[in-house]
Amino acid sequence: EVVRLLGEAGLDAPADPAFNPSRAAVVVPKRGDEGLVYTPDDKESLNALGVSAAENVVCKCEKVTEAEVVDACRRSLPIDSTQAIRKRTRAGMGGCQGKPWNYGCECRVAQIIARETEGLPVAEVGRRPWSATSQFPRRWLSDGDKENLKA
């Protein structure tokens, strides 16, 4: 459908013989914590214990490893934000929503993206422009919030 619409809009691009419309999923199901290492978050090192990328957990809620994020970064679609990685690996989609004061997975993923994109500074890696869990500053609605929603 998209190809047809682009053609109708005047785009004349040759077909890419290397294009694979059926890419394998990046999400890797895990059972328990066997083989996974939860490295301490020292806010400076991505892998403070020096374990392999396949063992180094960057998102503890969804058990996403550094190797999974690297794999997602090296696929055909360019990655320039933590949101792109969320959609491909679920890193940052667990209960903590990537909060830096918990395990800091959004910060860890941003470090990996900067490293894998060769030259993109960590500060320029796209992050979510909104509150981690909702449009409200709290997880509950006060009576005042409810009244504002009615208006």
CSV table of C-alpha atoms in Angstrom, one decimal:
chain,number,residue,atom,x,y,z
A,1,GLU,CA,0.0,0.0,0.0
A,2,VAL,CA,2.8,2.4,1.0
A,3,VAL,CA,4.7,1.7,-2.2
A,4,ARG,CA,1.6,2.3,-4.3
A,5,LEU,CA,0.9,5.6,-2.6
A,6,LEU,CA,4.5,6.8,-3.0
A,7,GLY,CA,4.4,5.8,-6.7
A,8,GLU,CA,1.2,7.8,-7.1
A,9,ALA,CA,2.9,10.8,-5.4
A,10,GLY,CA,5.6,10.7,-8.1
A,11,LEU,CA,8.4,8.8,-6.3
A,12,ASP,CA,10.4,6.8,-8.9
A,13,ALA,CA,12.7,4.6,-6.9
A,14,PRO,CA,14.2,1.3,-8.1
A,15,ALA,CA,13.3,-1.8,-6.1
A,16,ASP,CA,16.0,-3.0,-3.7
A,17,PRO,CA,16.8,-6.7,-4.3
A,18,ALA,CA,18.3,-7.0,-0.8
A,19,PHE,CA,15.0,-5.8,0.9
A,20,ASN,CA,13.6,-8.5,3.2
A,21,PRO,CA,9.9,-7.8,4.1
A,22,SER,CA,9.9,-10.6,6.6
A,23,ARG,CA,12.5,-9.8,9.2
A,24,ALA,CA,12.9,-12.0,12.2
A,25,ALA,CA,11.8,-10.6,15.6
A,26,VAL,CA,14.3,-9.0,17.9
A,27,VAL,CA,12.5,-9.9,21.1
A,28,VAL,CA,14.1,-12.9,22.7
A,29,PRO,CA,11.9,-14.8,25.2
A,30,LYS,CA,13.8,-15.8,28.4
A,31,ARG,CA,12.9,-18.1,31.2
A,32,GLY,CA,14.2,-16.9,34.6
A,33,ASP,CA,17.5,-15.2,35.1
A,34,GLU,CA,19.8,-18.0,34.1
A,35,GLY,CA,22.8,-16.7,32.1
A,36,LEU,CA,21.9,-13.1,32.7
A,37,VAL,CA,24.0,-10.6,34.7
A,38,TYR,CA,22.5,-7.5,36.2
A,39,THR,CA,25.4,-5.1,36.3
A,40,PRO,CA,25.5,-2.3,38.9
A,41,ASP,CA,24.4,1.1,37.6
A,42,ASP,CA,27.4,3.4,38.3
A,43,LYS,CA,26.0,6.0,35.9
A,44,GLU,CA,29.2,6.0,33.8
A,45,SER,CA,29.9,2.4,32.7
A,46,LEU,CA,27.5,0.5,30.5
A,47,ASN,CA,29.0,-2.8,31.6
A,48,ALA,CA,30.7,-2.3,34.9
A,49,LEU,CA,31.4,-6.0,35.5
A,50,GLY,CA,32.9,-6.6,32.0
A,51,VAL,CA,30.6,-9.5,31.1
A,52,SER,CA,29.7,-10.5,27.5
A,53,ALA,CA,27.0,-8.5,25.7
A,54,ALA,CA,24.8,-11.5,25.6
A,55,GLU,CA,24.8,-11.7,29.4
A,56,ASN,CA,24.7,-8.0,30.2
A,57,VAL,CA,21.2,-7.0,31.0
A,58,VAL,CA,20.4,-3.3,30.1
A,59,CYS,CA,16.7,-3.5,31.0
A,60,LYS,CA,15.9,-5.6,34.0
A,61,CYS,CA,12.1,-5.5,33.8
A,62,GLU,CA,12.0,-6.9,30.2
A,63,LYS,CA,15.3,-8.7,30.6
A,64,VAL,CA,16.8,-7.1,27.4
A,65,THR,CA,20.5,-7.7,26.9
A,66,GLU,CA,23.1,-5.4,25.4
A,67,ALA,CA,23.5,-7.9,22.5
A,68,GLU,CA,19.8,-7.6,21.6
A,69,VAL,CA,20.0,-3.8,21.5
A,70,VAL,CA,23.2,-4.0,19.4
A,71,ASP,CA,21.4,-6.5,17.0
A,72,ALA,CA,18.5,-4.0,16.7
A,73,CYS,CA,20.9,-1.1,16.0
A,74,ARG,CA,22.6,-3.1,13.2
A,75,ARG,CA,19.4,-4.0,11.3
A,76,SER,CA,18.2,-2.3,8.1
A,77,LEU,CA,16.2,0.6,9.7
A,78,PRO,CA,18.3,3.3,11.2
A,79,ILE,CA,18.2,3.9,15.0
A,80,ASP,CA,18.6,7.3,16.5
A,81,SER,CA,16.4,7.2,19.6
A,82,THR,CA,15.6,5.1,22.6
A,83,GLN,CA,12.0,4.9,21.4
A,84,ALA,CA,13.1,3.1,18.2
A,85,ILE,CA,14.8,0.5,20.5
A,86,ARG,CA,11.7,0.2,22.7
A,87,LYS,CA,9.6,-0.7,19.7
A,88,ARG,CA,12.1,-3.4,18.5
A,89,THR,CA,13.3,-5.0,21.8
A,90,ARG,CA,10.9,-3.8,24.5
A,91,ALA,CA,13.8,-2.2,26.5
A,92,GLY,CA,12.2,0.4,28.7
A,93,MET,CA,8.6,-0.9,28.4
A,94,GLY,CA,8.5,-2.8,31.7
A,95,GLY,CA,7.2,-1.7,35.1
A,96,CYS,CA,9.7,1.0,35.7
A,97,GLN,CA,9.3,2.5,32.2
A,98,GLY,CA,13.1,3.1,31.9
A,99,LYS,CA,13.3,5.5,34.9
A,100,PRO,CA,16.9,6.5,35.5
A,101,TRP,CA,16.6,6.2,39.3
A,102,ASN,CA,15.6,2.5,39.0
A,103,TYR,CA,17.9,0.6,36.7
A,104,GLY,CA,18.4,3.3,34.2
A,105,CYS,CA,17.7,1.3,31.1
A,106,GLU,CA,16.9,4.3,28.9
A,107,CYS,CA,20.3,5.8,29.8
A,108,ARG,CA,22.0,2.4,29.1
A,109,VAL,CA,20.2,2.1,25.7
A,110,ALA,CA,21.2,5.6,24.7
A,111,GLN,CA,24.9,4.8,25.4
A,112,ILE,CA,24.6,1.7,23.2
A,113,ILE,CA,22.9,3.7,20.4
A,114,ALA,CA,25.7,6.4,20.6
A,115,ARG,CA,28.4,3.7,20.4
A,116,GLU,CA,26.8,1.8,17.5
A,117,THR,CA,25.9,4.8,15.4
A,118,GLU,CA,29.6,5.9,15.4
A,119,GLY,CA,29.7,9.6,16.1
A,120,LEU,CA,26.2,10.4,17.5
A,121,PRO,CA,26.9,11.9,20.9
A,122,VAL,CA,24.8,10.4,23.8
A,123,ALA,CA,23.2,13.8,24.4
A,124,GLU,CA,21.8,13.8,20.8
A,125,VAL,CA,20.2,10.3,21.1
A,126,GLY,CA,16.5,10.9,20.9
A,127,ARG,CA,14.6,10.3,24.2
A,128,ARG,CA,10.9,10.3,25.0
A,129,PRO,CA,9.7,13.9,25.1
A,130,TRP,CA,7.0,13.1,27.6
A,131,SER,CA,6.7,11.8,31.2
A,132,ALA,CA,7.8,8.1,31.5
A,133,THR,CA,4.4,6.7,32.3
A,134,SER,CA,1.6,9.1,31.3
A,135,GLN,CA,0.6,12.6,30.6
A,136,PHE,CA,0.1,13.2,34.3
A,137,PRO,CA,2.9,13.7,36.9
A,138,ARG,CA,1.5,10.9,39.1
A,139,ARG,CA,0.1,7.5,38.5
A,140,TRP,CA,-3.2,8.4,40.1
A,141,LEU,CA,-5.8,11.2,39.3
A,142,SER,CA,-6.6,13.7,42.0
A,143,ASP,CA,-10.1,15.2,42.2
A,144,GLY,CA,-8.7,18.3,40.5
A,145,ASP,CA,-7.3,16.2,37.6
A,146,LYS,CA,-10.7,14.6,37.2
A,147,GLU,CA,-12.4,18.0,37.0
A,148,ASN,CA,-9.9,19.2,34.4
A,149,LEU,CA,-10.6,16.2,32.3
A,150,LYS,CA,-14.4,16.9,32.3
A,151,ALA,CA,-13.8,20.4,31.0
